[in-house]
Amino acid sequence: MTRQTHDVIIIGAGLNGLACAAALAGPQVRTPANVCLIDAADPAALANLEADGRASAITATSKRMFEALGVWPQLAEHAQPMQKIAVTDSKLGDAARPVLLQFAGQHIEGAISAYMIENRHLYAALYDQIRQSSGIAVKTNTTITQFDYGTAWAAVTTDTGETLEATLLVAADGRNSPARQAAGIKTTGWAYGQTAIVLTVEHEDAHNGLAEEHFLPAGPFAILPLPGNRSSLVWTERSGEADRIMALDGKGFQKELELRFGGHLGQVTPVGPRHAYPLGLQISHDFVGDRLALIGDAAHVVHPIAGLGFNLGLRDIAALAEVIADRFRLGLDVGDGATLQQYQQWRRSDTIMVAVATDFLNRLFANDLEPVRLLRDAGLKAVDKLDAVKSSFMREAAGLGSGLPKLLNGLPV
Ligand SMILES: Cc1cc2nc3c(=O)[nH]c(=O)nc-3n(C[C@H](O)[C@H](O)[C@H](O)COP(=O)(O)OP(=O)(O)OC[C@H]3O[C@@H](n4cnc5c(N)ncnc54)[C@H](O)[C@@H]3O)c2cc1C
């Protein structure tokens, strides 16, 4: 019988792997597991604009989870509340961009519905938190080259020739997930033929917490507020056009930027490098295998149109951490089939709903046919008058459905 060296091995220390380690064995966890977190890179090297220039919309429930995990105090000073969201639908170069739909003051249960936080701060806060925990062994710059899934244990072999065993492997190893592939779990999905150009900009005037989503024919151009007179842009283009824009020199890029950004916030200036992310949809057929649980992008990749990808990962982690903590307290096996099925059942339908909704929104707005545009604009204007519908939409986006795991209610596990 193989010796177990850890309760859980987490493969991948991206945002989801780090958050999962904090949820299973961080300093705030009542019954911490013995966890080993392994990544081919070093999360400390990701905490800068060059490595990951994105910012994430963090929903009200994700914020509560960060509070329960003890990471919110470090994040708070970097978090920009989204005070308002404005949606427009126009063509590139249109003189005016009338606001068709606004979410103003649609705060959830008295709290702000979402915050913008740069990913570099998320990496730093989560990594700092898990380094305070003696129950988490971290192996950086270590690639897993082999996966073995048994019925009572799982093992991984690293590029340094070490073999580690655990009761459960958690795959947080991203959209190409070697752990998922080794388990033979298939995925369904497609590429959108769109690429998101991401960069941070400074502007002369204050944004006042306004998030803008301009639907242009190639895809959404989002101006997302950051602390200070700064915003994070998620600028979606058809992939060929994105390649052309990414290759432009500073002057050419500035011209394309101003054409889409407009002049309402004064002079706009890029800060830090441009990044390009090809967009697609991908859902794993199963979220679990023998002694294996998939979380984050390893389980699902969705269009960033609603800024929900990492939030979905946090919902996975909250559910998994609760299922595991309950088993732990009873002295039961945390990686057996019953535990994993419970996790999968908790997460499947919410993930599929978000994937379908984001796919629908992207297809609807990336359609330039005039009748479609007229219809959707009429629809947006109608919804704008219905506060109850807008509140319900914000509650769904924030993950405030029924059956929330404890961490998303701000309660420890
Ligand atoms: C343009 C854009 C904007 C977005 N905006 C938002 C937003 O506003 N809000 C939101 O919630 N989400 C957003 N998302 C989604 C979010 O960024 C992702 O869902 C999230 O970053 C995925 O993190 P992850 O940890 O699952 O995967 P990854 O970040 O891909 O991490 C996987 C890790 O696994 C490691 N790894 C892989 N294979 C191995 C191996 N064999 N051995 C060891 N280590 C390995 C890698 O080194 C890597 O560090 C956005 C996405 C994009 C593209």
Coordinates of C-alpha atoms and ligand atoms in Angstrom, one line a residue:
M1 CA 0.0 0.0 0.0
T2 CA 1.4 3.4 -1.0
R3 CA 2.2 5.8 1.9
Q4 CA 0.2 9.0 2.0
T5 CA 2.3 12.1 2.5
H6 CA -0.4 14.7 2.2
D7 CA -4.2 14.9 2.5
V8 CA -4.4 17.1 -0.6
I9 CA -2.0 18.0 -3.4
I10 CA -3.0 21.1 -5.3
I11 CA -1.6 21.3 -8.8
G12 CA -1.1 24.9 -9.9
A13 CA -0.6 28.1 -7.8
G14 CA -2.5 30.5 -10.1
L15 CA -5.3 32.5 -8.5
N16 CA -7.5 29.4 -8.0
G17 CA -4.7 27.2 -6.6
L18 CA -3.6 29.8 -4.1
A19 CA -7.2 30.5 -3.0
C20 CA -7.8 26.8 -2.7
A21 CA -4.8 26.3 -0.4
A22 CA -6.0 29.2 1.8
A23 CA -9.5 27.6 2.0
L24 CA -8.2 24.1 2.9
A25 CA -5.4 25.0 5.2
G26 CA -5.0 28.7 5.6
P27 CA -4.6 30.3 9.0
Q28 CA -8.4 30.9 9.4
V29 CA -9.4 27.2 8.7
R30 CA -10.7 25.4 11.8
T31 CA -9.7 21.9 10.8
P32 CA -6.8 22.5 8.3
A33 CA -5.8 19.7 5.9
N34 CA -2.2 18.8 5.2
V35 CA -1.7 20.4 1.8
C36 CA 1.1 20.5 -0.8
L37 CA 0.8 23.3 -3.5
I38 CA 2.9 22.8 -6.6
D39 CA 3.5 25.1 -9.6
A40 CA 5.8 25.1 -12.6
A41 CA 6.2 28.8 -12.0
D42 CA 6.6 31.0 -8.9
P43 CA 3.4 32.9 -7.8
A44 CA 5.6 35.7 -6.4
A45 CA 6.8 36.3 -10.0
L46 CA 3.2 36.8 -11.2
A47 CA 2.4 39.6 -8.8
N48 CA 3.3 42.4 -11.3
L49 CA 1.8 44.1 -14.3
E50 CA 4.3 42.5 -16.7
A51 CA 3.3 38.9 -15.8
D52 CA -0.5 39.4 -15.5
G53 CA -1.8 42.8 -16.5
R54 CA -5.5 41.9 -15.7
A55 CA -7.7 43.1 -13.0
S56 CA -10.7 41.1 -11.8
A57 CA -14.2 42.1 -10.9
I58 CA -14.7 40.5 -7.4
T59 CA -18.3 40.0 -6.6
A60 CA -19.9 40.6 -3.1
T61 CA -19.9 36.9 -2.3
S62 CA -16.2 36.5 -3.3
K63 CA -15.4 39.5 -1.1
R64 CA -17.1 37.7 1.8
M65 CA -15.0 34.7 1.1
F66 CA -11.8 36.7 1.2
E67 CA -12.9 38.2 4.5
A68 CA -13.5 34.6 5.9
L69 CA -10.0 33.6 4.6
G70 CA -8.4 36.6 6.2
V71 CA -7.1 38.1 2.9
W72 CA -9.5 41.0 2.6
P73 CA -7.5 43.4 5.0
Q74 CA -4.5 43.2 2.6
L75 CA -6.8 43.6 -0.5
A76 CA -9.0 46.4 0.8
E77 CA -6.7 49.3 -0.1
H78 CA -6.4 48.0 -3.7
A79 CA -10.1 47.4 -4.2
Q80 CA -12.1 49.9 -6.2
P81 CA -15.9 49.7 -5.5
M82 CA -18.0 49.6 -8.7
Q83 CA -20.5 52.4 -7.9
K84 CA -22.2 52.2 -11.3
I85 CA -22.2 50.1 -14.5
A86 CA -23.2 51.7 -17.8
V87 CA -23.9 49.7 -21.0
T88 CA -23.8 51.2 -24.5
D89 CA -24.3 49.6 -27.9
S90 CA -22.7 51.5 -30.9
K91 CA -20.5 51.2 -33.9
L92 CA -16.9 52.2 -33.9
G93 CA -16.6 55.9 -34.6
D94 CA -20.3 56.7 -33.8
A95 CA -20.4 60.3 -32.6
A96 CA -22.5 59.5 -29.5
R97 CA -22.8 56.4 -27.4
P98 CA -26.1 56.7 -25.5
V99 CA -26.3 54.7 -22.3
L100 CA -29.0 52.0 -22.7
L101 CA -28.7 50.2 -19.4
Q102 CA -27.4 51.4 -16.1
F103 CA -26.9 49.6 -12.8
A104 CA -26.6 52.4 -10.3
G105 CA -26.8 51.7 -6.6
Q106 CA -28.0 48.2 -7.2
H107 CA -26.1 47.2 -4.1
I108 CA -26.6 43.7 -2.8
E109 CA -28.0 43.3 0.7
G110 CA -26.6 46.7 1.6
A111 CA -23.1 45.9 0.2
I112 CA -21.4 47.0 -3.0
S113 CA -22.1 44.4 -5.6
A114 CA -18.5 44.2 -7.0
Y115 CA -15.0 45.5 -6.6
M116 CA -12.2 45.8 -9.2
I117 CA -8.8 44.5 -8.0
E118 CA -5.7 44.1 -10.1
N119 CA -4.6 40.5 -10.3
R120 CA -1.1 41.4 -9.1
H121 CA -2.6 42.3 -5.7
L122 CA -4.7 39.2 -5.6
Y123 CA -1.6 36.9 -6.2
A124 CA 0.3 38.8 -3.5
A125 CA -2.4 38.8 -0.9
L126 CA -3.3 35.1 -1.4
Y127 CA 0.4 34.0 -1.4
D128 CA 1.2 36.0 1.7
Q129 CA -1.7 34.4 3.5
I130 CA -0.8 30.8 2.7
R131 CA 2.8 31.4 3.6
Q132 CA 1.6 32.1 7.2
S133 CA 0.3 28.5 7.4
S134 CA 2.6 25.7 8.6
G135 CA 0.1 23.2 7.1
I136 CA 0.9 24.2 3.5
A137 CA 4.1 23.0 1.8
V138 CA 4.8 25.1 -1.3
K139 CA 6.9 23.8 -4.2
T140 CA 7.6 26.5 -6.9
N141 CA 9.4 26.1 -10.2
T142 CA 8.4 22.4 -10.1
T143 CA 6.5 20.8 -13.0
I144 CA 4.5 17.7 -12.5
T145 CA 5.3 15.3 -15.3
Q146 CA 3.3 12.2 -14.3
F147 CA -0.1 11.6 -12.6
D148 CA -1.2 8.2 -11.2
Y149 CA -4.8 7.8 -10.0
G150 CA -5.5 4.9 -7.7
T151 CA -8.7 3.9 -5.9
A152 CA -7.4 4.8 -2.5
W153 CA -4.7 7.4 -3.3
A154 CA -3.2 9.5 -6.1
A155 CA 0.4 10.3 -6.8
V156 CA 2.3 12.8 -8.9
T157 CA 5.9 12.8 -10.1
T158 CA 7.8 16.0 -10.5
D159 CA 10.5 17.0 -13.0
T160 CA 13.0 16.7 -10.1
G161 CA 12.1 13.0 -9.9
E162 CA 10.2 13.3 -6.6
T163 CA 7.0 11.3 -6.1
L164 CA 4.3 12.7 -3.8
E165 CA 1.1 11.0 -2.7
A166 CA -2.2 12.2 -1.4
T167 CA -5.7 11.2 -0.6
L168 CA -6.9 13.8 -3.1
L169 CA -5.5 15.8 -6.1
V170 CA -7.0 19.2 -6.8
A171 CA -6.3 20.3 -10.4
A172 CA -5.9 24.1 -10.5
D173 CA -3.6 23.8 -13.5
G174 CA -5.5 26.0 -15.9
R175 CA -7.4 25.6 -19.2
N176 CA -5.0 22.9 -20.6
S177 CA -4.9 21.0 -17.3
P178 CA -2.4 18.2 -17.6
A179 CA -4.0 16.6 -14.6
R180 CA -7.4 16.5 -16.4
Q181 CA -5.9 15.2 -19.5
A182 CA -4.0 12.4 -17.7
A183 CA -7.3 11.4 -16.1
G184 CA -8.9 11.1 -19.5
I185 CA -11.6 13.7 -18.8
K186 CA -12.9 15.3 -22.0
T187 CA -14.1 18.9 -22.5
T188 CA -16.6 20.6 -24.7
G189 CA -16.1 24.1 -26.1
W190 CA -15.1 26.4 -28.9
A191 CA -12.9 29.3 -29.7
Y192 CA -14.7 32.7 -30.1
G193 CA -12.2 34.0 -32.8
Q194 CA -11.9 37.0 -30.4
T195 CA -8.8 38.1 -28.5
A196 CA -9.0 40.4 -25.4
I197 CA -6.3 43.1 -25.4
V198 CA -5.8 44.0 -21.7
L199 CA -4.0 47.0 -20.3
T200 CA -4.1 49.5 -17.5
V201 CA -4.5 53.2 -18.4
E202 CA -4.3 56.5 -16.5
H203 CA -6.8 59.3 -17.3
E204 CA -7.0 62.9 -16.4
D205 CA -10.4 62.9 -14.8
A206 CA -12.0 60.8 -12.1
H207 CA -14.1 57.8 -13.0
N208 CA -16.2 58.0 -9.8
G209 CA -16.4 54.2 -9.7
L210 CA -18.2 54.0 -13.0
A211 CA -17.6 50.7 -15.0
E212 CA -18.4 51.1 -18.7
E213 CA -19.2 48.3 -21.1
H214 CA -19.3 49.5 -24.6
F215 CA -20.6 46.9 -27.0
L216 CA -18.9 47.3 -30.3
P217 CA -19.3 45.0 -33.3
A218 CA -16.1 43.1 -32.6
G219 CA -17.0 42.6 -29.0
P220 CA -17.1 44.4 -25.7
F221 CA -14.7 47.3 -24.9
A222 CA -14.8 47.5 -21.1
I223 CA -13.4 50.4 -19.0
L224 CA -13.2 49.1 -15.5
P225 CA -12.3 51.5 -12.6
L226 CA -9.2 51.0 -10.5
P227 CA -8.1 53.1 -7.4
G228 CA -7.0 56.6 -8.4
N229 CA -7.5 58.0 -11.9
R230 CA -6.8 54.6 -13.5
S231 CA -8.8 52.0 -15.3
S232 CA -8.3 48.4 -16.5
L233 CA -9.3 47.9 -20.2
V234 CA -10.6 44.6 -21.6
W235 CA -10.7 45.4 -25.3
T236 CA -12.1 42.6 -27.4
E237 CA -11.3 42.4 -31.1
R238 CA -11.5 39.7 -33.7
S239 CA -8.2 37.9 -33.3
G240 CA -6.6 39.0 -36.6
E241 CA -7.4 42.6 -35.8
A242 CA -6.1 42.2 -32.2
D243 CA -2.8 40.9 -33.6
R244 CA -2.5 44.0 -35.8
I245 CA -3.3 46.3 -32.9
M246 CA -0.9 44.6 -30.5
A247 CA 1.9 45.0 -33.1
L248 CA 1.3 48.8 -33.5
D249 CA 3.9 51.3 -32.2
G250 CA 3.0 53.6 -29.4
K251 CA 1.5 56.3 -31.6
G252 CA -0.6 53.9 -33.7
F253 CA -1.8 52.1 -30.6
Q254 CA -2.7 55.4 -28.9
K255 CA -4.9 56.4 -32.0
E256 CA -6.8 53.1 -31.9
L257 CA -7.2 53.4 -28.1
E258 CA -8.6 56.9 -28.2
L259 CA -11.0 56.0 -31.0
R260 CA -12.6 53.4 -28.6
F261 CA -12.0 55.1 -25.2
G262 CA -13.5 58.5 -26.1
G263 CA -12.6 61.8 -24.5
H264 CA -14.9 61.8 -21.5
L265 CA -12.2 61.1 -18.9
G266 CA -9.7 63.5 -20.5
Q267 CA -6.3 62.5 -21.8
V268 CA -5.8 58.7 -21.6
T269 CA -2.3 57.1 -21.3
P270 CA -1.3 53.4 -21.2
V271 CA 0.5 52.3 -18.0
G272 CA 2.5 49.1 -18.3
P273 CA 2.5 46.5 -21.0
R274 CA -0.3 45.3 -23.3
H275 CA -1.4 41.7 -23.0
A276 CA -3.4 39.5 -25.4
Y277 CA -5.7 36.7 -24.3
P278 CA -7.4 34.5 -27.0
L279 CA -11.0 33.9 -25.8
G280 CA -13.0 30.6 -25.8
L281 CA -15.5 28.6 -23.9
Q282 CA -14.6 25.2 -22.4
I283 CA -16.4 23.0 -19.9
S284 CA -15.1 19.7 -18.6
H285 CA -17.5 16.8 -19.0
D286 CA -16.8 15.8 -15.4
F287 CA -15.4 18.0 -12.6
V288 CA -14.1 14.9 -10.7
G289 CA -12.2 11.7 -11.4
D290 CA -10.7 9.0 -9.2
R291 CA -9.1 10.9 -6.4
L292 CA -9.3 14.1 -8.5
A293 CA -11.3 17.3 -8.3
L294 CA -11.1 20.0 -11.0
I295 CA -11.4 23.7 -10.0
G296 CA -11.1 27.0 -11.8
D297 CA -10.0 27.1 -15.5
A298 CA -9.2 23.4 -15.3
A299 CA -12.9 22.8 -15.0
H300 CA -14.4 25.7 -16.9
V301 CA -13.3 28.7 -19.1
V302 CA -15.9 31.3 -19.8
H303 CA -16.0 34.6 -21.8
P304 CA -14.8 37.5 -19.7
I305 CA -17.8 39.6 -20.8
A306 CA -19.3 39.5 -17.2
G307 CA -16.0 39.2 -15.3
L308 CA -17.0 36.0 -13.7
G309 CA -14.2 33.4 -14.4
F310 CA -12.3 33.7 -11.2
N311 CA -15.5 34.2 -9.2
L312 CA -16.7 30.8 -10.5
G313 CA -13.4 29.3 -9.4
L314 CA -13.9 30.7 -5.9
R315 CA -17.4 29.2 -5.8
D316 CA -15.8 25.8 -6.7
I317 CA -13.3 26.2 -3.9
A318 CA -15.9 27.3 -1.3
A319 CA -18.0 24.2 -2.1
L320 CA -15.0 21.8 -2.2
A321 CA -13.6 23.2 1.1
E322 CA -16.9 22.7 2.8
V323 CA -17.4 19.2 1.6
I324 CA -13.8 18.3 2.7
A325 CA -14.1 20.0 6.1
D326 CA -17.4 18.1 6.9
R327 CA -15.7 14.8 6.0
F328 CA -12.6 15.7 8.1
R329 CA -14.6 16.4 11.2
L330 CA -16.2 13.0 10.9
G331 CA -12.8 11.3 10.4
L332 CA -13.9 10.2 6.9
D333 CA -11.9 9.9 3.6
V334 CA -11.8 13.3 1.9
G335 CA -11.1 11.9 -1.6
D336 CA -13.6 9.1 -2.0
G337 CA -16.3 8.9 -4.6
A338 CA -19.1 10.1 -2.3
T339 CA -17.1 13.3 -1.4
L340 CA -16.3 14.1 -5.0
Q341 CA -19.8 13.5 -6.3
Q342 CA -21.1 15.9 -3.6
Y343 CA -18.7 18.5 -4.8
Q344 CA -19.6 18.0 -8.5
Q345 CA -23.3 18.1 -7.9
W346 CA -22.9 21.4 -6.0
R347 CA -21.0 23.1 -8.8
R348 CA -22.3 21.7 -12.2
S349 CA -25.5 23.6 -12.8
D350 CA -24.3 27.0 -11.7
T351 CA -21.2 26.7 -13.9
I352 CA -23.3 25.7 -16.9
M353 CA -25.8 28.5 -16.4
V354 CA -22.9 31.1 -16.3
A355 CA -21.3 29.5 -19.4
V356 CA -24.5 29.6 -21.4
A357 CA -25.4 33.1 -20.3
T358 CA -22.0 34.6 -21.1
D359 CA -21.9 32.8 -24.5
F360 CA -25.4 34.1 -25.3
L361 CA -24.5 37.7 -24.3
N362 CA -21.3 37.6 -26.4
R363 CA -23.1 36.2 -29.5
L364 CA -26.0 38.7 -29.1
F365 CA -23.7 41.8 -28.9
A366 CA -21.1 40.7 -31.4
N367 CA -23.8 40.6 -34.0
D368 CA -23.8 43.6 -36.3
L369 CA -27.1 42.9 -38.2
E370 CA -29.2 46.1 -38.0
P371 CA -32.5 44.3 -37.0
V372 CA -30.7 42.4 -34.2
R373 CA -29.1 45.6 -33.0
L374 CA -32.5 47.4 -32.9
L375 CA -34.1 44.6 -31.0
R376 CA -31.4 44.2 -28.4
D377 CA -31.2 48.0 -27.9
A378 CA -35.0 48.1 -27.3
G379 CA -34.6 45.1 -24.9
L380 CA -31.8 46.9 -23.0
K381 CA -33.9 50.1 -22.7
A382 CA -36.9 48.1 -21.4
V383 CA -34.8 46.2 -18.8
D384 CA -33.3 49.6 -17.7
K385 CA -36.7 50.6 -16.4
L386 CA -37.2 47.4 -14.4
D387 CA -35.3 47.7 -11.1
A388 CA -36.4 44.3 -9.9
V389 CA -35.0 42.6 -13.0
K390 CA -31.7 44.5 -12.7
S391 CA -31.4 43.6 -9.0
S392 CA -32.2 39.9 -9.8
F393 CA -29.5 40.0 -12.5
M394 CA -26.9 41.4 -10.1
R395 CA -27.8 38.8 -7.5
E396 CA -27.3 36.0 -10.0
A397 CA -24.0 37.5 -11.2
A398 CA -22.8 37.8 -7.6
G399 CA -23.7 34.1 -7.0
L400 CA -26.4 34.8 -4.5
G401 CA -28.6 31.9 -5.4
S402 CA -29.8 29.4 -2.8
G403 CA -27.5 26.8 -1.2
L404 CA -24.4 29.0 -0.9
P405 CA -21.4 27.4 0.6
K406 CA -20.4 28.9 4.0
L407 CA -17.3 30.7 2.8
L408 CA -19.4 32.7 0.3
N409 CA -21.5 33.8 3.2
G410 CA -18.3 35.0 5.0
L411 CA -18.4 32.1 7.4
P412 CA -15.3 29.9 8.2
V413 CA -15.2 26.2 7.4
Ligands
LIG1 C1 -9.1 39.0 -20.4 C2 -9.6 38.3 -19.2 C3 -10.3 39.0 -18.2 C4 -10.8 38.4 -17.0 N1 -11.5 39.1 -16.1 C5 -12.0 38.5 -15.0 C6 -12.7 39.2 -14.1 O1 -12.9 40.4 -14.1 N2 -13.3 38.5 -13.0 C7 -13.1 37.2 -12.9 O2 -13.6 36.6 -11.9 N3 -12.4 36.4 -13.8 C8 -11.8 37.1 -14.9 N4 -11.1 36.4 -15.8 C9 -10.9 34.9 -15.6 C10 -9.7 34.6 -14.6 O3 -8.6 35.5 -14.9 C11 -9.3 33.1 -14.8 O4 -10.4 32.3 -14.6 C12 -8.3 32.8 -13.7 O5 -7.1 33.6 -13.8 C13 -7.8 31.3 -13.9 O6 -7.0 31.0 -12.8 P1 -6.5 29.4 -12.6 O7 -5.7 29.5 -11.3 O8 -7.6 28.5 -12.7 O9 -5.6 29.1 -13.9 P2 -4.1 29.6 -14.3 O10 -4.0 31.1 -14.0 O11 -4.0 29.2 -15.7 O12 -3.1 28.9 -13.4 C14 -2.7 27.5 -13.7 C15 -1.4 27.3 -13.0 O13 -1.1 25.9 -13.1 C16 0.3 25.7 -13.3 N5 0.6 24.5 -14.0 C17 0.0 24.0 -15.2 N6 0.5 22.8 -15.5 C18 1.3 22.4 -14.4 C19 2.1 21.3 -14.2 N7 2.2 20.2 -15.0 N8 2.9 21.3 -13.1 C20 2.9 22.3 -12.2 N9 2.2 23.4 -12.4 C21 1.4 23.5 -13.5 C22 0.7 27.0 -14.2 O14 2.1 27.3 -14.0 C23 -0.2 28.1 -13.6 O15 0.4 28.8 -12.6 C24 -10.6 37.0 -16.9 C25 -9.9 36.3 -17.9 C26 -9.5 36.9 -19.0 C27 -8.7 36.1 -20.1

